mmCIF file of C-alpha atoms and ligand atoms in Angstrom:
data_model
loop_
_atom_site.group_PDB
_atom_site.id
_atom_site.type_symbol
_atom_site.label_atom_id
_atom_site.label_comp_id
_atom_site.label_asym_id
_atom_site.label_seq_id
_atom_site.Cartn_x
_atom_site.Cartn_y
_atom_site.Cartn_z
ATOM 1 C CA MET C 37 8.276 59.167 -13.497
ATOM 2 C CA THR C 38 7.210 57.314 -10.057
ATOM 3 C CA VAL C 39 6.455 54.023 -11.660
ATOM 4 C CA ARG C 40 8.494 50.950 -9.565
ATOM 5 C CA TRP C 41 9.979 48.753 -11.797
ATOM 6 C CA SER C 42 10.327 45.641 -10.400
ATOM 7 C CA MET C 43 10.310 43.035 -13.405
ATOM 8 C CA ARG C 44 13.284 42.591 -15.585
ATOM 9 C CA PRO C 45 13.981 44.529 -18.379
ATOM 10 C CA SER C 46 17.244 43.362 -18.393
ATOM 11 C CA THR C 47 16.357 40.201 -19.587
ATOM 12 C CA TYR C 48 14.733 42.237 -22.601
ATOM 13 C CA ASP C 49 17.868 44.115 -23.286
ATOM 14 C CA ARG C 50 20.082 40.600 -23.609
ATOM 15 C CA MET C 51 17.432 39.569 -26.092
ATOM 16 C CA MET C 52 17.080 42.485 -27.960
ATOM 17 C CA ARG C 53 20.843 42.520 -28.759
ATOM 18 C CA GLY C 54 21.304 38.870 -29.621
ATOM 19 C CA SER C 55 22.717 38.688 -32.965
ATOM 20 C CA ASN C 56 19.667 36.208 -34.772
ATOM 21 C CA GLN C 57 16.891 38.640 -33.242
ATOM 22 C CA ARG C 58 19.086 41.758 -34.629
ATOM 23 C CA ARG C 59 19.177 39.766 -37.765
ATOM 24 C CA TYR C 60 15.723 39.280 -37.800
ATOM 25 C CA TYR C 61 14.864 42.849 -37.168
ATOM 26 C CA GLY C 62 17.140 43.515 -40.175
ATOM 27 C CA ASP C 63 19.329 45.701 -37.428
ATOM 28 C CA SER C 64 16.454 48.240 -37.355
ATOM 29 C CA GLY C 65 16.369 48.000 -33.226
ATOM 30 C CA TYR C 66 13.017 47.221 -33.256
ATOM 31 C CA PHE C 67 11.662 44.356 -30.978
ATOM 32 C CA ASN C 68 7.877 44.279 -31.443
ATOM 33 C CA PHE C 69 5.259 41.943 -33.354
ATOM 34 C CA GLY C 70 4.827 44.514 -36.329
ATOM 35 C CA TYR C 71 1.401 46.220 -37.648
ATOM 36 C CA TRP C 72 1.315 43.458 -41.163
ATOM 37 C CA GLY C 73 -2.306 44.945 -42.076
ATOM 38 C CA ALA C 74 -1.144 47.261 -44.652
ATOM 39 C CA GLY C 75 1.067 44.810 -46.805
ATOM 40 C CA ALA C 76 4.679 44.846 -45.005
ATOM 41 C CA LYS C 77 7.136 42.375 -46.444
ATOM 42 C CA SER C 78 9.273 42.551 -44.014
ATOM 43 C CA GLN C 79 9.515 42.298 -39.623
ATOM 44 C CA ARG C 80 11.355 46.072 -40.308
ATOM 45 C CA GLU C 81 8.391 47.405 -42.682
ATOM 46 C CA ALA C 82 6.025 46.105 -39.947
ATOM 47 C CA SER C 83 7.719 47.698 -37.229
ATOM 48 C CA ASP C 84 7.979 50.822 -38.838
ATOM 49 C CA ALA C 85 3.855 50.502 -39.965
ATOM 50 C CA LEU C 86 3.386 49.526 -36.124
ATOM 51 C CA VAL C 87 4.895 53.023 -34.946
ATOM 52 C CA ASP C 88 2.743 54.619 -37.533
ATOM 53 C CA ARG C 89 -0.236 53.248 -36.499
ATOM 54 C CA MET C 90 0.595 54.727 -32.825
ATOM 55 C CA VAL C 91 0.715 58.108 -34.413
ATOM 56 C CA ALA C 92 -1.866 58.373 -36.536
ATOM 57 C CA ARG C 93 -4.021 57.724 -33.340
ATOM 58 C CA ILE C 94 -2.847 60.468 -31.838
ATOM 59 C CA ALA C 95 -4.709 63.700 -33.017
ATOM 60 C CA ASP C 96 -2.182 66.756 -32.468
ATOM 61 C CA LYS C 97 1.235 65.704 -33.430
ATOM 62 C CA THR C 98 2.685 69.119 -32.833
ATOM 63 C CA GLY C 99 4.056 68.857 -29.350
ATOM 64 C CA ARG C 100 6.367 66.880 -27.274
ATOM 65 C CA ILE C 101 6.240 63.134 -27.470
ATOM 66 C CA LEU C 102 7.391 60.545 -24.514
ATOM 67 C CA ASP C 103 8.187 56.917 -25.861
ATOM 68 C CA VAL C 104 8.290 54.648 -22.835
ATOM 69 C CA ALA C 105 9.755 51.283 -22.892
ATOM 70 C CA CYS C 106 11.659 52.415 -26.204
ATOM 71 C CA GLY C 107 13.753 49.434 -26.351
ATOM 72 C CA LEU C 108 17.024 49.803 -28.312
ATOM 73 C CA GLY C 109 15.216 53.263 -29.521
ATOM 74 C CA ALA C 110 14.147 52.196 -33.191
ATOM 75 C CA SER C 111 10.482 53.721 -32.436
ATOM 76 C CA THR C 112 11.694 56.384 -30.944
ATOM 77 C CA LYS C 113 13.840 57.246 -34.390
ATOM 78 C CA ARG C 114 10.924 56.498 -36.347
ATOM 79 C CA LEU C 115 9.164 59.040 -34.065
ATOM 80 C CA THR C 116 11.681 61.688 -34.643
ATOM 81 C CA GLN C 117 10.697 61.884 -38.509
ATOM 82 C CA THR C 118 7.174 63.621 -36.617
ATOM 83 C CA TYR C 119 8.834 65.287 -33.523
ATOM 84 C CA ALA C 120 11.642 66.597 -32.203
ATOM 85 C CA THR C 121 13.776 65.116 -29.308
ATOM 86 C CA LYS C 122 13.775 66.105 -25.850
ATOM 87 C CA LEU C 123 13.791 64.728 -22.237
ATOM 88 C CA ASP C 124 11.850 65.813 -19.129
ATOM 89 C CA PHE C 125 9.080 64.824 -16.880
ATOM 90 C CA PRO C 126 6.848 67.427 -15.270
ATOM 91 C CA HIS C 127 3.519 67.100 -14.767
ATOM 92 C CA ASP C 128 1.252 67.991 -17.615
ATOM 93 C CA HIS C 129 4.088 68.268 -19.858
ATOM 94 C CA PHE C 130 3.932 66.047 -22.957
ATOM 95 C CA ASP C 131 1.379 66.649 -25.523
ATOM 96 C CA ALA C 132 1.504 62.599 -26.471
ATOM 97 C CA VAL C 133 2.465 59.165 -24.812
ATOM 98 C CA ILE C 134 3.277 56.305 -26.912
ATOM 99 C CA CYS C 135 4.350 52.679 -25.074
ATOM 100 C CA ILE C 136 4.953 49.582 -27.926
ATOM 101 C CA GLU C 137 4.542 46.361 -25.863
ATOM 102 C CA GLY C 138 5.952 47.659 -22.864
ATOM 103 C CA ALA C 139 2.808 48.340 -20.467
ATOM 104 C CA CYS C 140 2.023 44.519 -20.152
ATOM 105 C CA HIS C 141 5.272 44.136 -18.076
ATOM 106 C CA PHE C 142 5.417 47.404 -15.733
ATOM 107 C CA ASP C 143 4.615 46.838 -12.205
ATOM 108 C CA THR C 144 1.673 47.622 -12.653
ATOM 109 C CA ARG C 145 -0.135 48.408 -15.597
ATOM 110 C CA ASP C 146 -2.456 50.384 -13.475
ATOM 111 C CA GLU C 147 0.372 52.513 -12.203
ATOM 112 C CA PHE C 148 1.904 53.188 -15.440
ATOM 113 C CA LEU C 149 -1.577 54.541 -16.931
ATOM 114 C CA LYS C 150 -1.774 56.832 -13.883
ATOM 115 C CA GLU C 151 1.747 58.150 -14.365
ATOM 116 C CA ALA C 152 1.341 58.995 -17.876
ATOM 117 C CA HIS C 153 -1.929 60.880 -17.170
ATOM 118 C CA ARG C 154 -0.040 63.006 -14.998
ATOM 119 C CA VAL C 155 3.050 63.786 -17.277
ATOM 120 C CA LEU C 156 0.294 64.449 -20.088
ATOM 121 C CA LYS C 157 -0.843 68.045 -20.747
ATOM 122 C CA PRO C 158 -4.498 68.499 -20.570
ATOM 123 C CA GLY C 159 -6.251 67.086 -23.493
ATOM 124 C CA GLY C 160 -2.913 65.243 -24.695
ATOM 125 C CA SER C 161 -2.915 61.514 -25.882
ATOM 126 C CA LEU C 162 -1.993 57.852 -25.219
ATOM 127 C CA ALA C 163 -1.530 55.864 -27.969
ATOM 128 C CA MET C 164 -0.093 52.339 -27.065
ATOM 129 C CA ALA C 165 0.364 48.302 -28.229
ATOM 130 C CA ASP C 166 -0.038 45.782 -25.880
ATOM 131 C CA MET C 167 -1.748 42.207 -24.914
ATOM 132 C CA LEU C 168 -3.959 40.272 -23.250
ATOM 133 C CA PHE C 169 -2.756 36.807 -22.186
ATOM 134 C CA PRO C 170 -5.341 33.801 -21.863
ATOM 135 C CA ILE C 171 -2.640 31.569 -19.589
ATOM 136 C CA THR C 172 -0.134 32.731 -16.658
ATOM 137 C CA ILE C 173 2.695 31.308 -18.498
ATOM 138 C CA LEU C 174 4.338 34.791 -19.027
ATOM 139 C CA SER C 175 3.689 36.019 -15.611
ATOM 140 C CA ASP C 176 5.234 32.848 -13.844
ATOM 141 C CA PHE C 177 8.738 33.486 -16.344
ATOM 142 C CA GLY C 178 8.581 37.167 -14.045
ATOM 143 C CA GLN C 179 7.785 39.027 -17.806
ATOM 144 C CA VAL C 180 4.158 39.846 -16.757
ATOM 145 C CA PRO C 181 2.737 40.419 -13.051
ATOM 146 C CA ARG C 182 0.026 38.976 -12.505
ATOM 147 C CA ALA C 183 -2.029 42.048 -11.354
ATOM 148 C CA ASN C 184 -1.660 42.919 -15.193
ATOM 149 C CA LEU C 185 -3.568 39.807 -17.044
ATOM 150 C CA LEU C 186 -6.773 41.395 -17.618
ATOM 151 C CA PRO C 187 -9.723 38.894 -19.025
ATOM 152 C CA SER C 188 -11.092 41.313 -21.347
ATOM 153 C CA ILE C 189 -10.904 44.373 -23.577
ATOM 154 C CA ALA C 190 -14.215 45.964 -22.048
ATOM 155 C CA GLU C 191 -12.085 45.466 -18.374
ATOM 156 C CA TYR C 192 -9.123 47.065 -20.431
ATOM 157 C CA GLY C 193 -11.030 50.253 -21.606
ATOM 158 C CA THR C 194 -12.224 50.450 -17.605
ATOM 159 C CA ARG C 195 -8.854 50.405 -16.086
ATOM 160 C CA LEU C 196 -7.908 53.327 -18.996
ATOM 161 C CA ALA C 197 -11.153 54.908 -17.506
ATOM 162 C CA ALA C 198 -10.515 54.719 -13.841
ATOM 163 C CA ALA C 199 -6.704 56.303 -14.557
ATOM 164 C CA GLY C 200 -8.851 59.528 -15.889
ATOM 165 C CA PHE C 201 -8.754 58.776 -19.413
ATOM 166 C CA VAL C 202 -11.529 59.669 -22.090
ATOM 167 C CA SER C 203 -12.128 59.278 -26.119
ATOM 168 C CA ILE C 204 -11.106 55.210 -24.812
ATOM 169 C CA GLU C 205 -10.336 52.903 -28.096
ATOM 170 C CA VAL C 206 -9.242 49.825 -27.622
ATOM 171 C CA THR C 207 -9.194 47.709 -31.311
ATOM 172 C CA ASP C 208 -8.398 44.122 -31.396
ATOM 173 C CA ALA C 209 -5.506 44.172 -33.777
ATOM 174 C CA THR C 210 -4.241 40.631 -33.220
ATOM 175 C CA ASP C 211 -4.876 39.012 -36.797
ATOM 176 C CA ASP C 212 -3.013 41.768 -38.280
ATOM 177 C CA CYS C 213 0.176 42.173 -35.829
ATOM 178 C CA LEU C 214 0.841 39.041 -33.830
ATOM 179 C CA GLY C 215 -1.031 36.632 -36.329
ATOM 180 C CA GLY C 216 1.286 38.411 -39.638
ATOM 181 C CA PHE C 217 4.734 38.320 -37.281
ATOM 182 C CA CYS C 218 3.983 34.646 -36.320
ATOM 183 C CA ALA C 219 3.705 33.894 -40.279
ATOM 184 C CA ASN C 220 6.607 35.760 -40.815
ATOM 185 C CA LEU C 221 9.090 34.335 -38.025
ATOM 186 C CA ALA C 222 7.944 30.848 -39.471
ATOM 187 C CA ARG C 223 8.471 31.537 -42.868
ATOM 188 C CA TRP C 224 11.753 33.330 -42.233
ATOM 189 C CA PRO C 225 14.530 31.125 -42.182
ATOM 190 C CA GLY C 226 13.628 29.904 -45.705
ATOM 191 C CA ALA C 227 13.485 33.300 -47.088
ATOM 192 C CA GLU C 228 16.900 33.949 -45.414
ATOM 193 C CA ARG C 229 18.288 30.693 -47.144
ATOM 194 C CA ARG C 230 16.537 31.310 -50.766
ATOM 195 C CA ALA C 231 18.181 34.665 -50.323
ATOM 196 C CA GLY C 232 21.721 33.131 -49.977
ATOM 197 C CA ARG C 233 21.625 34.690 -46.717
ATOM 198 C CA MET C 234 21.444 31.326 -44.664
ATOM 199 C CA SER C 235 23.280 27.964 -44.624
ATOM 200 C CA LEU C 236 21.019 25.242 -45.589
ATOM 201 C CA SER C 237 21.877 23.087 -42.205
ATOM 202 C CA ARG C 238 21.316 26.234 -40.376
ATOM 203 C CA SER C 239 17.910 27.536 -42.073
ATOM 204 C CA PHE C 240 16.384 24.030 -40.798
ATOM 205 C CA ALA C 241 17.638 24.587 -37.451
ATOM 206 C CA ALA C 242 16.530 28.340 -37.484
ATOM 207 C CA ALA C 243 12.879 27.023 -38.766
ATOM 208 C CA VAL C 244 12.502 24.766 -35.987
ATOM 209 C CA ILE C 245 12.888 27.390 -33.505
ATOM 210 C CA CYS C 246 11.295 30.255 -35.507
ATOM 211 C CA LYS C 247 7.771 27.674 -35.653
ATOM 212 C CA LEU C 248 8.701 27.032 -31.865
ATOM 213 C CA LEU C 249 8.599 30.443 -31.289
ATOM 214 C CA ALA C 250 6.184 31.452 -33.319
ATOM 215 C CA ALA C 251 3.633 28.581 -31.513
ATOM 216 C CA PHE C 252 4.529 30.051 -27.985
ATOM 217 C CA PHE C 253 3.618 33.536 -29.257
ATOM 218 C CA GLY C 254 0.630 32.818 -30.975
ATOM 219 C CA ARG C 255 -1.007 30.219 -27.895
ATOM 220 C CA SER C 256 0.563 32.943 -25.091
ATOM 221 C CA CYS C 257 -0.275 36.083 -26.237
ATOM 222 C CA LYS C 258 -4.090 35.891 -26.396
ATOM 223 C CA THR C 259 -5.059 39.368 -28.163
ATOM 224 C CA TYR C 260 -3.281 42.382 -29.291
ATOM 225 C CA LEU C 261 -4.576 45.250 -28.573
ATOM 226 C CA LEU C 262 -4.216 49.252 -30.523
ATOM 227 C CA VAL C 263 -4.763 51.646 -28.042
ATOM 228 C CA SER C 264 -5.532 55.481 -27.544
ATOM 229 C CA ALA C 265 -7.294 57.963 -25.390
ATOM 230 C CA ARG C 266 -6.909 61.324 -23.962
ATOM 231 C CA LYS C 267 -6.146 63.168 -21.166
ATOM 232 C CA PRO C 268 -9.516 65.593 -20.665
ATOM 233 C CA ASP C 269 -9.073 69.026 -21.290
HETATM 234 C C1 SAM L 252 8.593 44.218 -27.043
HETATM 235 S S1 SAM L 252 9.840 45.356 -26.500
HETATM 236 C C2 SAM L 252 9.299 46.803 -27.027
HETATM 237 C C3 SAM L 252 10.395 47.499 -27.580
HETATM 238 C C4 SAM L 252 9.678 49.130 -28.013
HETATM 239 N N1 SAM L 252 8.784 49.623 -27.842
HETATM 240 C C5 SAM L 252 9.570 48.443 -29.862
HETATM 241 O O1 SAM L 252 8.532 48.567 -30.001
HETATM 242 O O2 SAM L 252 10.884 48.024 -30.222
HETATM 243 C C6 SAM L 252 9.523 45.238 -24.429
HETATM 244 C C7 SAM L 252 10.247 46.683 -24.246
HETATM 245 O O3 SAM L 252 9.726 46.768 -22.489
HETATM 246 C C8 SAM L 252 10.849 46.842 -22.094
HETATM 247 N N2 SAM L 252 10.202 46.616 -20.400
HETATM 248 C C9 SAM L 252 9.806 45.295 -20.370
HETATM 249 N N3 SAM L 252 9.822 45.203 -18.708
HETATM 250 C C10 SAM L 252 10.235 46.381 -18.664
HETATM 251 C C11 SAM L 252 9.883 46.853 -16.977
HETATM 252 N N4 SAM L 252 9.700 45.940 -15.974
HETATM 253 N N5 SAM L 252 10.301 48.107 -16.749
HETATM 254 C C12 SAM L 252 10.237 49.018 -17.765
HETATM 255 N N6 SAM L 252 10.597 48.009 -19.030
HETATM 256 C C13 SAM L 252 10.358 47.159 -19.429
HETATM 257 C C14 SAM L 252 11.746 46.455 -22.160
HETATM 258 O O4 SAM L 252 13.257 46.747 -21.772
HETATM 259 C C15 SAM L 252 11.701 46.543 -24.126
HETATM 260 O O5 SAM L 252 12.181 47.808 -24.285
#
């Protein structure tokens, strides 16, 4: 792909490999907010459910799929339950492209959308989990280019259309994804302690950190979006 990656995925790589993060994600390899609207009982289940929501947005599940910004590969592993795995990137090649919580970081999202459109076959599906941010704090930390700070769902749809997509659906899933994640993160240290997997003193410290993180994510990520679109036939 010819998208220019000028941000810092290495920051993510470090975060994703941290022992506390791996523990929170149950060593699954996921690093996303997950989907909590269908009764997930753990972060791992919620992350599996989010991938399943992406797959549900893809009409034809029989061809090649590209998982962009796959993190430690857990989403790709889950996808192998539906698809086989092979990587190359010519024009009109993939039947589906998915991207979970990656597009907001790309420099720029619009360039990524153009590339996704290029590598998709005519009629191919794009499925994404993405976010709108109300403030520039994440941008200032260098994680979200300012060009990606869109004001509304309507504008998000306009950018997809400008990249050439049709059958555009952009759904507000803030409560089911971000809300569920923040609630789970805040209660996780207590649950770990009650299950005997975390000492009392450590769970107190973790509770403070997790509550602060939950508040940060809740404030800095305004709207969580489930997105699907199609390249015209
Ligand atoms: C929130 S994680 C999501 C990971 C994975 N999709 C999942 O669901 O577990 C964001 C992903 O975006 C990648 N990323 C962040 N900034 C990036 C950039 N500028 N260029 C390429 N990838 C980036 C990170 O390396 C990470 O894999």
